[in-house]
CSV table of C-alpha atoms in Angstrom, one decimal:
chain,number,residue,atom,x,y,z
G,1,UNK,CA,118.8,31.3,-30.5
G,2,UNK,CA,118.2,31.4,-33.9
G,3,UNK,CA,116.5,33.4,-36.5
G,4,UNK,CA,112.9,32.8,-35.3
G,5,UNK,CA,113.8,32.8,-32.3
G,6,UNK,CA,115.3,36.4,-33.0
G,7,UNK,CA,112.8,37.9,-35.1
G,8,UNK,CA,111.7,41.1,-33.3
G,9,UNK,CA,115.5,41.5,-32.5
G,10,UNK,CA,116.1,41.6,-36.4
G,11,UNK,CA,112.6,43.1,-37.8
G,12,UNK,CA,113.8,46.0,-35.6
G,13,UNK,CA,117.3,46.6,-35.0
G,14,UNK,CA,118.4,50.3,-34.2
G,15,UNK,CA,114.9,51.5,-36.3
G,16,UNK,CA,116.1,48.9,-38.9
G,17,UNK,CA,115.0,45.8,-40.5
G,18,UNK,CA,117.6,43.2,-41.4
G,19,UNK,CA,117.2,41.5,-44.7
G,20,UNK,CA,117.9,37.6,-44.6
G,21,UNK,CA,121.5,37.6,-45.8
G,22,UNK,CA,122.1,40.1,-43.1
G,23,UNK,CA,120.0,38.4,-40.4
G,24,UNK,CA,122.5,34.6,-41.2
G,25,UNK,CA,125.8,36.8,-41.0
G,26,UNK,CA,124.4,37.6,-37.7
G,27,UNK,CA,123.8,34.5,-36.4
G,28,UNK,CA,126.6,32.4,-38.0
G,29,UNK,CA,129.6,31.9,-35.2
G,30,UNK,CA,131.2,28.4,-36.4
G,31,UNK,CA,133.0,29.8,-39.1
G,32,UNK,CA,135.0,32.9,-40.5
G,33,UNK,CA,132.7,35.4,-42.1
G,34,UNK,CA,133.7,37.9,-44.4
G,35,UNK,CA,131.1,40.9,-45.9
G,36,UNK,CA,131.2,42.0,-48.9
G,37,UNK,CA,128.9,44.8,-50.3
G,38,UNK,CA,128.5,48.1,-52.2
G,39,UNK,CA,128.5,51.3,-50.1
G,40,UNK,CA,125.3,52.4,-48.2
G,41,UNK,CA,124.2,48.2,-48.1
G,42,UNK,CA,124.2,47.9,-44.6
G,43,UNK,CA,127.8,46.1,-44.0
G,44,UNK,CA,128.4,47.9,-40.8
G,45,UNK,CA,124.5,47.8,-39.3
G,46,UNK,CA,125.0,44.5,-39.7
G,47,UNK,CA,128.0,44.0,-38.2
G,48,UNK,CA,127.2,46.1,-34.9
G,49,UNK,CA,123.9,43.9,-35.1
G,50,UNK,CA,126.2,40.6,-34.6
G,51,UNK,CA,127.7,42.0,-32.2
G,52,UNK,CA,124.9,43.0,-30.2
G,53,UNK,CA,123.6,39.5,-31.0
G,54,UNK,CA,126.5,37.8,-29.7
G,55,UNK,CA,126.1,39.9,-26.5
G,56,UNK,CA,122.7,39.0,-26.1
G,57,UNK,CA,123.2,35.3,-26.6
G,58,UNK,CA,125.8,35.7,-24.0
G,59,UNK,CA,128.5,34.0,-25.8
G,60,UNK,CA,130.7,37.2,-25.8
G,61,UNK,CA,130.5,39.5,-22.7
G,62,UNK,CA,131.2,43.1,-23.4
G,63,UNK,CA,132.8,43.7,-20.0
């Protein structure tokens, strides 16, 4: 999967639209990430939108 692949998963996540640095955090899994951001910038949308990503892709199971 990758971001095109994704793009109604992104355009629309939770009634929000990821911007592109938030839609590559979500999709990058080779390396450590770390987010850094003002308050109210979306850190934490983003984050529970990686992890519903990596559900999704089935790479992490949540049971």
């Amino acid at each position: 999967m990758n971001l095109k692949t994704m793009l109604l998963f992104f355009d629309n996540f939770e009634g929000k639209s990821l911007d592109e640095q938030q839609r590559i955090a979500c999709i990058l899994n080779d390396c450590d990430l770390e987010i850094i951001a003002g308050a109210g910038t979306g850190k934490t949308h983003t984050l529970l939108a990686k992890a519903e990503y990596l559900i999704e892709k089935e790479e992490y199971f949540s049971g």
